[in-house]
Short mmCIF file of C-alpha atoms in Angstrom, two decimals:
data_model
loop_
_atom_site.label_atom_id
_atom_site.label_comp_id
_atom_site.label_asym_id
_atom_site.label_seq_id
_atom_site.Cartn_x
_atom_site.Cartn_y
_atom_site.Cartn_z
CA MET A 107 -9.34 -8.43 37.77
CA ALA A 108 -8.27 -4.84 36.74
CA ILE A 109 -6.29 -4.13 33.80
CA SER A 110 -3.53 -2.74 36.03
CA ASP A 111 -3.25 -6.28 37.50
CA ILE A 112 -2.14 -7.70 33.98
CA TYR A 113 1.56 -8.00 33.01
CA PRO A 114 1.61 -8.20 29.21
CA THR A 115 4.24 -10.68 27.93
CA ALA A 116 4.55 -13.25 25.00
CA LEU A 117 4.79 -16.95 25.34
CA ARG A 118 7.03 -19.08 23.03
CA LEU A 119 5.19 -22.44 22.87
CA LEU A 120 7.09 -24.03 19.90
CA GLY A 121 7.15 -27.67 20.57
CA ARG A 122 5.69 -27.31 24.08
CA PRO A 123 2.58 -29.38 25.22
CA VAL A 124 -0.60 -27.39 25.75
CA LEU A 125 -4.20 -28.36 26.70
CA VAL A 126 -7.46 -27.08 25.38
CA VAL A 127 -10.62 -28.35 27.24
CA GLY A 128 -13.78 -27.95 25.09
CA GLY A 129 -14.97 -29.06 21.81
CA GLY A 130 -16.74 -26.17 20.39
CA PRO A 131 -16.01 -23.33 18.01
CA VAL A 132 -14.28 -21.24 20.53
CA ALA A 133 -11.97 -24.26 21.36
CA ALA A 134 -11.29 -24.61 17.70
CA ARG A 135 -10.16 -20.93 17.15
CA ARG A 136 -7.79 -21.29 20.30
CA ALA A 137 -6.47 -24.54 19.18
CA LYS A 138 -5.68 -23.04 15.78
CA GLY A 139 -3.88 -20.05 17.34
CA LEU A 140 -1.84 -22.33 19.46
CA LEU A 141 -1.01 -24.52 16.42
CA ASP A 142 0.00 -21.51 14.46
CA ALA A 143 2.40 -20.77 17.51
CA GLY A 144 4.00 -24.25 17.08
CA ALA A 145 2.50 -25.81 20.24
CA ARG A 146 1.80 -29.41 20.67
CA VAL A 147 -2.09 -29.37 21.23
CA THR A 148 -4.18 -31.80 22.97
CA VAL A 149 -7.99 -31.28 23.02
CA VAL A 150 -10.25 -33.05 25.72
CA ALA A 151 -13.74 -33.04 24.92
CA PRO A 152 -16.62 -35.71 24.61
CA VAL A 153 -17.60 -34.13 21.22
CA ALA A 154 -15.43 -32.04 18.83
CA CYS A 155 -16.91 -29.59 16.28
CA ASP A 156 -16.20 -29.98 12.57
CA ALA A 157 -13.26 -27.62 12.65
CA LEU A 158 -11.57 -29.48 15.33
CA GLY A 159 -12.25 -32.74 13.83
CA ARG A 160 -10.53 -31.57 10.66
CA LEU A 161 -7.59 -30.61 12.62
CA SER A 162 -7.63 -34.01 14.55
CA ALA A 163 -8.07 -35.93 11.26
CA ALA A 164 -5.16 -34.19 9.51
CA GLY A 165 -2.79 -35.18 12.54
CA LEU A 166 -2.27 -31.62 13.60
CA LEU A 167 -3.43 -32.14 17.22
CA THR A 168 -4.59 -35.09 19.40
CA TRP A 169 -8.07 -35.26 20.32
CA GLU A 170 -9.29 -37.15 23.54
CA PRO A 171 -13.11 -37.93 23.15
CA ARG A 172 -13.97 -38.02 26.83
CA LYS A 173 -14.74 -35.87 29.81
CA TYR A 174 -12.03 -33.97 31.52
CA VAL A 175 -10.08 -35.45 34.52
CA GLY A 176 -7.66 -33.63 36.79
CA SER A 177 -4.67 -35.62 35.45
CA ASP A 178 -5.17 -34.02 32.13
CA VAL A 179 -3.12 -30.87 33.12
CA ASP A 180 -0.03 -32.83 34.20
CA GLY A 181 2.92 -31.80 31.97
CA ALA A 182 1.02 -29.03 30.13
CA TRP A 183 2.80 -25.54 29.92
CA PHE A 184 -0.51 -23.72 29.08
CA ILE A 185 -4.24 -24.39 29.41
CA GLN A 186 -7.27 -22.97 27.56
CA THR A 187 -10.74 -23.77 28.75
CA ALA A 188 -13.70 -23.35 26.41
CA THR A 189 -16.41 -25.81 27.50
CA GLY A 190 -19.18 -23.53 27.88
CA ASP A 191 -19.71 -25.20 31.30
CA ALA A 192 -18.66 -22.62 34.06
CA GLY A 193 -18.15 -25.40 36.59
CA VAL A 194 -15.92 -27.57 34.42
CA ASP A 195 -13.89 -24.41 33.39
CA ALA A 196 -13.50 -23.44 37.01
CA GLN A 197 -12.27 -26.78 37.93
CA VAL A 198 -9.71 -27.03 35.20
CA ALA A 199 -8.44 -23.46 36.37
CA ALA A 200 -8.12 -24.68 39.79
CA ASP A 201 -6.21 -27.75 38.90
CA ALA A 202 -3.97 -25.62 36.77
CA GLU A 203 -3.38 -23.22 39.62
CA ALA A 204 -2.58 -25.99 42.05
CA GLN A 205 0.35 -27.00 39.71
CA ARG A 206 1.26 -23.38 38.63
CA ILE A 207 0.36 -23.74 35.20
CA TRP A 208 -1.15 -20.63 33.41
CA CYS A 209 -4.61 -21.27 32.32
CA VAL A 210 -7.32 -19.06 30.54
CA ASN A 211 -10.67 -19.43 31.99
CA ALA A 212 -13.07 -18.65 29.01
CA SER A 213 -16.19 -18.73 31.41
CA ASP A 214 -14.87 -16.16 34.03
CA HIS A 215 -12.41 -13.57 32.77
CA GLU A 216 -12.25 -11.97 36.07
CA ALA A 217 -11.11 -14.94 37.85
CA SER A 218 -8.95 -16.07 34.96
CA ALA A 219 -5.26 -16.26 35.50
CA ALA A 220 -4.31 -15.27 31.99
CA TRP A 221 -6.36 -13.64 29.35
CA THR A 222 -6.18 -14.30 25.56
CA PRO A 223 -5.87 -11.05 23.50
CA ALA A 224 -7.23 -10.05 20.27
CA VAL A 225 -4.25 -10.91 17.88
CA ALA A 226 -3.26 -9.61 14.42
CA GLU A 227 0.02 -9.77 12.39
CA VAL A 228 1.56 -7.24 10.15
CA ASP A 229 4.81 -8.18 8.62
CA ASP A 230 6.80 -9.49 11.73
CA ILE A 231 4.91 -7.44 14.17
CA LYS A 232 2.38 -9.24 16.44
CA ILE A 233 -0.20 -7.02 17.73
CA ALA A 234 -2.14 -8.30 20.88
CA VAL A 235 -4.90 -6.29 22.64
CA ASN A 236 -6.58 -6.71 25.99
CA ALA A 237 -9.48 -4.65 26.77
CA GLY A 238 -10.59 -5.30 30.21
CA GLY A 239 -12.28 -8.53 29.32
CA ASP A 240 -14.38 -7.05 26.51
CA PRO A 241 -13.39 -9.17 23.35
CA ARG A 242 -15.39 -6.95 20.85
CA ARG A 243 -13.80 -3.92 22.07
CA ALA A 244 -10.36 -5.50 21.95
CA MET A 245 -10.88 -6.81 18.26
CA ALA A 246 -12.09 -3.20 17.20
CA VAL A 247 -8.79 -1.69 18.67
CA ARG A 248 -6.65 -4.58 17.17
CA ASP A 249 -8.17 -3.99 13.65
CA ALA A 250 -7.58 -0.12 13.85
CA VAL A 251 -3.93 -0.56 14.96
CA ALA A 252 -3.32 -3.11 12.23
CA THR A 253 -4.99 -1.01 9.61
CA ALA A 254 -2.76 2.00 10.82
CA LEU A 255 0.34 -0.12 10.30
CA GLU A 256 -0.76 -1.43 6.97
CA THR A 257 -1.27 2.07 5.66
CA GLY A 258 1.90 3.62 7.03
CA ASP A 259 0.22 5.85 9.59
CA LEU A 260 2.02 3.96 12.11
CA PRO A 261 5.82 3.11 11.75
CA LEU A 262 6.77 -0.36 10.84
CA ARG A 263 10.46 0.46 10.44
CA ARG A 264 13.05 -1.77 12.32
CA ARG A 265 15.05 0.16 14.73
CA ARG A 266 17.79 -2.28 15.96
CA GLN A 267 20.89 -2.04 13.96
CA PRO A 268 22.93 -5.25 13.26
CA VAL A 269 25.40 -6.49 15.77
CA ALA A 270 29.00 -5.32 15.26
CA GLY A 271 30.88 -8.12 13.43
CA ALA A 272 27.80 -9.91 12.36
CA ALA A 273 27.18 -10.69 8.58
CA VAL A 274 25.21 -7.94 6.90
CA VAL A 275 21.92 -9.23 5.74
CA PRO A 276 21.11 -7.76 2.28
CA GLY A 277 18.40 -5.22 2.31
CA SER A 278 15.91 -4.46 -0.24
CA VAL A 279 14.73 -1.85 -2.78
CA ALA A 280 11.05 -0.81 -3.53
CA LEU A 281 10.28 1.33 -6.47
CA VAL A 282 7.36 3.22 -5.07
CA GLY A 283 5.03 5.30 -7.45
CA GLY A 284 3.88 8.39 -5.45
CA GLY A 285 1.49 9.55 -7.79
CA PRO A 286 1.09 13.24 -9.04
CA GLY A 287 2.03 14.88 -5.84
CA ASP A 288 -1.11 14.86 -3.47
CA VAL A 289 -0.27 12.75 -0.44
CA GLY A 290 -3.75 11.03 -0.56
CA LEU A 291 -2.90 9.57 -4.07
CA ILE A 292 -0.08 7.19 -2.93
CA THR A 293 -1.18 3.61 -2.64
CA VAL A 294 -1.56 1.94 0.75
CA ARG A 295 1.35 -0.41 -0.14
CA GLY A 296 3.53 2.55 -1.05
CA ARG A 297 2.80 4.44 2.12
CA ARG A 298 3.49 1.41 4.22
CA LEU A 299 6.94 0.78 2.45
CA LEU A 300 7.86 4.32 2.96
CA GLY A 301 7.17 4.03 6.76
CA GLN A 302 9.65 0.99 6.79
CA ALA A 303 12.42 2.64 4.79
CA ASP A 304 15.88 3.40 6.15
CA VAL A 305 16.95 5.34 3.09
CA VAL A 306 14.58 7.24 0.63
CA VAL A 307 15.83 8.06 -2.71
CA ALA A 308 13.60 10.95 -3.74
CA ASP A 309 12.48 12.44 -6.99
CA ARG A 310 11.54 16.12 -7.34
CA LEU A 311 7.86 15.33 -7.97
CA GLY A 312 5.51 13.19 -6.03
CA PRO A 313 4.23 13.34 -2.44
CA ARG A 314 7.13 15.52 -1.04
CA GLU A 315 5.13 16.15 2.09
CA LEU A 316 5.56 12.57 3.22
CA LEU A 317 9.11 13.01 3.36
CA ALA A 318 8.60 15.48 6.34
CA GLU A 319 6.98 12.55 8.43
CA LEU A 320 10.03 10.16 8.25
CA ALA A 321 11.73 9.53 11.35
CA PRO A 322 14.89 11.86 11.93
CA ASP A 323 17.45 9.14 11.27
CA VAL A 324 15.91 8.19 7.74
CA ARG A 325 18.27 9.27 5.24
CA VAL A 326 16.87 11.21 2.15
CA ILE A 327 18.98 11.14 -0.75
CA GLU A 328 17.71 13.82 -3.57
CA VAL A 329 18.20 12.80 -7.19
CA GLY A 330 15.50 14.96 -8.69
CA LYS A 331 15.58 15.92 -12.31
CA THR A 332 14.09 18.86 -14.27
CA PRO A 333 13.67 19.02 -17.93
CA GLY A 334 17.20 19.26 -19.42
CA HIS A 335 18.92 19.13 -16.08
CA HIS A 336 19.85 15.84 -14.50
CA PRO A 337 22.28 16.53 -11.60
CA VAL A 338 22.35 12.91 -10.63
CA PRO A 339 22.77 10.76 -13.82
CA GLN A 340 20.70 7.60 -13.93
CA VAL A 341 23.64 5.44 -13.74
CA GLU A 342 24.49 7.09 -10.41
CA ILE A 343 20.94 6.38 -9.20
CA ASN A 344 21.25 2.81 -10.08
CA ARG A 345 24.42 2.74 -8.16
CA ILE A 346 23.08 4.33 -5.12
CA LEU A 347 20.03 1.90 -4.90
CA VAL A 348 22.27 -1.25 -5.05
CA GLU A 349 25.06 0.19 -2.67
CA GLU A 350 22.48 1.03 0.10
CA ALA A 351 20.61 -2.24 -0.25
CA LEU A 352 23.98 -4.23 0.03
CA ARG A 353 24.70 -2.33 3.15
CA GLY A 354 21.66 -4.01 4.75
CA GLN A 355 19.28 -1.00 4.24
CA ARG A 356 15.54 -1.00 3.19
CA VAL A 357 15.54 1.43 0.27
CA VAL A 358 12.60 3.21 -1.21
CA ARG A 359 13.10 4.70 -4.65
CA LEU A 360 10.02 7.41 -4.25
CA LYS A 361 9.12 8.52 -7.74
CA GLY A 362 6.33 10.85 -8.95
CA GLY A 363 3.54 9.10 -10.90
CA ASP A 364 4.15 5.39 -11.75
CA PRO A 365 7.66 3.98 -11.99
CA TYR A 366 7.04 2.01 -15.04
CA VAL A 367 5.42 4.96 -17.12
CA LEU A 368 8.21 7.07 -18.44
CA GLY A 369 9.86 6.76 -14.81
CA ARG A 370 12.84 4.68 -15.86
CA GLY A 371 11.70 2.20 -13.16
CA GLY A 372 12.43 -0.77 -15.53
CA GLU A 373 16.23 0.20 -15.62
CA GLU A 374 16.38 0.46 -11.80
CA ALA A 375 14.70 -2.88 -11.37
CA GLU A 376 16.98 -4.70 -13.86
CA TYR A 377 19.93 -3.23 -12.23
CA CYS A 378 19.05 -4.32 -8.86
CA ARG A 379 18.26 -8.05 -9.97
CA GLN A 380 21.71 -8.11 -11.82
CA HIS A 381 23.29 -7.40 -8.54
CA GLY A 382 21.30 -9.72 -6.43
CA VAL A 383 19.15 -7.16 -4.64
CA PRO A 384 15.53 -7.94 -4.06
CA VAL A 385 13.29 -5.52 -5.65
CA GLU A 386 9.48 -4.59 -5.51
CA VAL A 387 7.64 -2.63 -7.83
CA VAL A 388 4.62 -0.71 -6.35
CA SER A 389 2.54 0.78 -9.17
CA GLY A 390 1.35 4.47 -8.71
CA VAL A 391 -1.28 6.77 -10.09
CA THR A 392 0.44 8.00 -13.27
CA SER A 393 0.11 11.66 -13.89
CA ALA A 394 -0.73 10.91 -17.64
CA ILE A 395 -4.30 9.93 -16.59
CA SER A 396 -4.76 11.46 -13.07
CA VAL A 397 -3.64 15.05 -13.86
CA PRO A 398 -5.95 15.35 -16.78
CA ALA A 399 -8.65 13.90 -14.46
CA ALA A 400 -7.96 16.74 -11.92
CA ALA A 401 -9.25 18.93 -14.55
CA GLY A 402 -12.16 17.08 -15.47
CA ILE A 403 -10.64 15.59 -18.69
CA PRO A 404 -11.00 11.96 -19.28
CA VAL A 405 -8.51 10.35 -21.79
CA THR A 406 -11.29 8.23 -23.01
CA HIS A 407 -14.95 9.11 -23.32
CA ARG A 408 -17.69 7.32 -25.11
CA GLY A 409 -18.52 9.12 -28.21
CA LEU A 410 -15.43 11.34 -28.23
CA ALA A 411 -12.31 9.03 -27.92
CA ARG A 412 -11.51 5.16 -27.46
CA GLY A 413 -7.91 5.19 -27.11
CA PHE A 414 -5.04 7.53 -26.10
CA SER A 415 -1.09 7.75 -26.63
CA VAL A 416 1.32 8.93 -23.96
CA VAL A 417 4.36 10.56 -25.35
CA THR A 418 7.27 12.77 -24.08
CA GLY A 419 8.03 15.10 -26.97
CA HIS A 420 7.29 16.13 -30.44
CA ASP A 421 9.64 13.35 -31.94
CA GLU A 422 7.21 10.51 -31.36
CA LEU A 423 4.08 12.38 -32.54
CA ALA A 424 4.69 11.17 -36.21
CA GLU A 425 3.77 7.71 -34.82
CA VAL A 426 0.56 8.65 -33.07
CA PRO A 427 -2.99 8.85 -34.79
CA ALA A 428 -3.48 12.53 -35.90
CA ARG A 429 -7.25 12.53 -35.00
CA ALA A 430 -9.24 14.40 -32.51
CA ASP A 431 -10.87 11.17 -31.55
CA HIS A 432 -7.64 9.68 -30.48
CA THR A 433 -6.26 11.56 -27.28
CA VAL A 434 -2.76 12.55 -27.20
CA VAL A 435 -1.13 12.96 -23.67
CA LEU A 436 2.18 15.01 -23.53
CA LEU A 437 4.26 14.67 -20.54
CA MET A 438 7.29 16.95 -19.79
CA GLY A 439 6.16 18.72 -23.22
CA VAL A 440 5.85 22.48 -22.19
CA GLY A 441 9.25 23.31 -23.78
CA GLN A 442 8.45 21.51 -26.89
CA LEU A 443 4.77 22.49 -27.06
CA ARG A 444 4.98 24.86 -30.21
CA ALA A 445 7.03 22.21 -32.13
CA SER A 446 4.58 19.47 -30.91
CA ALA A 447 1.57 21.45 -32.18
CA ALA A 448 3.14 22.02 -35.59
CA ALA A 449 4.05 18.39 -35.93
CA LEU A 450 0.44 17.24 -35.28
CA GLY A 451 -0.91 20.04 -37.46
CA ALA A 452 1.48 18.93 -40.27
CA ALA A 453 0.26 15.24 -39.79
CA GLY A 454 -3.25 16.45 -40.44
CA LEU A 455 -4.78 17.16 -37.01
CA PRO A 456 -7.36 20.11 -37.39
CA GLY A 457 -6.19 23.37 -35.96
CA ASP A 458 -9.35 23.92 -33.92
CA THR A 459 -8.64 20.65 -32.08
CA PRO A 460 -9.04 21.41 -28.34
CA VAL A 461 -5.98 21.27 -26.09
CA GLY A 462 -5.75 21.51 -22.36
CA ILE A 463 -2.74 22.09 -20.05
CA VAL A 464 -2.85 21.14 -16.49
CA GLU A 465 0.03 22.49 -14.40
CA ASN A 466 0.54 21.15 -10.83
CA GLY A 467 -2.33 18.65 -10.94
CA TYR A 468 -4.10 18.05 -7.53
CA LEU A 469 -2.05 20.70 -5.70
CA PRO A 470 -3.29 23.95 -4.35
CA GLU A 471 -1.71 25.99 -7.23
CA GLN A 472 -3.19 23.77 -9.93
CA ARG A 473 -3.95 25.82 -13.06
CA VAL A 474 -5.74 24.88 -16.31
CA THR A 475 -5.16 26.59 -19.75
CA ILE A 476 -7.53 25.46 -22.61
CA GLY A 477 -7.29 26.55 -26.19
CA THR A 478 -6.87 25.01 -29.63
CA LEU A 479 -3.98 23.37 -31.46
CA ASP A 480 -3.59 26.66 -33.30
CA SER A 481 -3.67 28.91 -30.43
CA ILE A 482 -2.31 26.91 -27.43
CA ALA A 483 1.55 27.80 -27.81
CA ASP A 484 0.78 31.49 -27.62
CA GLN A 485 -1.63 31.07 -24.72
CA ALA A 486 0.89 29.01 -22.84
CA ASP A 487 3.74 31.84 -23.56
CA ALA A 488 1.30 34.70 -22.44
CA ALA A 489 0.26 32.60 -19.18
CA GLY A 490 3.73 31.64 -18.43
CA VAL A 491 3.07 27.97 -18.32
CA ALA A 492 5.61 25.77 -16.74
CA ASN A 493 6.52 22.22 -15.78
CA PRO A 494 5.20 20.22 -13.97
CA ALA A 495 2.47 20.01 -16.61
CA VAL A 496 0.36 17.60 -18.55
CA ILE A 497 -0.85 18.47 -22.01
CA VAL A 498 -3.97 16.83 -23.43
CA ILE A 499 -4.90 17.14 -27.11
CA GLY A 500 -8.04 15.78 -28.56
CA ASP A 501 -11.85 16.06 -28.36
CA VAL A 502 -12.02 14.84 -24.86
CA VAL A 503 -10.93 18.30 -23.55
CA ARG A 504 -14.57 19.58 -24.39
CA VAL A 505 -15.84 17.53 -21.53
CA SER A 506 -13.81 19.57 -18.81
CA PRO A 507 -15.78 22.15 -16.69
CA PHE A 508 -12.89 24.50 -17.41
CA ALA A 509 -13.56 24.38 -21.22
CA PRO A 510 -14.79 27.60 -22.73
CA ALA A 511 -18.70 27.53 -23.60
CA HIS A 512 -18.19 27.39 -27.31
CA PHE A 513 -16.19 24.07 -26.82
CA ARG A 514 -19.37 22.47 -25.10
CA THR A 515 -21.92 22.77 -27.82
CA ALA A 516 -22.95 19.11 -27.57
CA ASP A 517 -23.35 16.61 -24.72
CA TYR A 518 -21.67 13.36 -25.72
CA SER A 519 -23.92 10.87 -23.91
CA THR A 520 -22.85 7.71 -22.48
CA THR A 521 -26.26 6.12 -23.02
CA CYS A 522 -26.28 6.80 -26.91
CA PRO A 523 -22.45 6.34 -27.66
CA ASN A 524 -21.02 7.96 -30.75
CA HIS A 525 -24.14 10.20 -31.15
CA PRO A 526 -23.70 13.78 -29.95
CA ARG A 527 -27.02 15.06 -28.19
CA VAL A 528 -27.30 18.80 -28.90
CA LEU A 529 -28.00 20.80 -25.70
CA THR A 530 -31.32 22.79 -25.26
CA THR A 531 -31.65 25.93 -23.29
#
């Protein structure tokens, strides 16, 4: 049988009688798939494997413990052979053909009237692959397609619009953390939801390149903010999310970093729930940790720091430990850098404490500026440091490969924690 002779279709077997002839593991797998489709399954086999026996004992199918007879095909809508005996399978197929019943002959795919594809489900999409009678090849292709759908590389978005006059089914909102900007750092779940979106409410930061991959009819609503400039107030963003979802749209709120780390995601989720809109939160790679890592700076390191604080301005600095062994991460802090450095110094942090600034983390234009608490504000002014940037304050900056040589006078070992080992040359 050539693949060109196959007419792909899907059978609705809900509540309809089907016959499985055979009692081994293959028959069990086929019977399970037919049960999942809602069919009324009868198995004819002298002996049944454990899996089939359990299904029968649970009352999920009927097992006839005997040899096949020609009248077994009577009344069936669909038949699957899996006896392992080519002669028996051929007889079942011939009896089915005589009654114009579709039958899968597991012993002879070339002569079979029907083939069973390799199947997978992603959301409400069912993938079925035939590969010229080569089941391993079909399974490999099926898995590749399913993975591409799961990761958002292939579109999952629904295309059919509701029929005019029909009741609108409420949509949903997904708050997706897009990470620091590199498209490779969005989660698989976030990428998948973005591929399903009808409306994307987008921040200025995050993986903006992914917006260009959206279908032309996906609406992108820009609500990006910059420090001190919020053209779309938060109350308006909340309203947009709910209004679009109540129109039946799948809405993705694409944020930079993580929606629950200084991203006001909690407010948006609460507003959606108050208005009866289903909301999902997809955590993202927060810039507070990932952007320093892009410059080789860990926020904790054995022998240097066992904790860290994330703040957005100098006002909160009075509440964090003013010690070089407690890392302070400043987000959106470039404009307040001089005041923040002075506040930490007044709280007792030594002036020679290392400070690193990472601009545009993970992007081609990434830049790292490293200095001390006393010098960093002047260095930032001279270099024209600008947001988006993450500022890291503490001894962990010494670990960065971008740190000047005199910062790296000791190797803080992970095998002997808390005991600096002097480097030898």
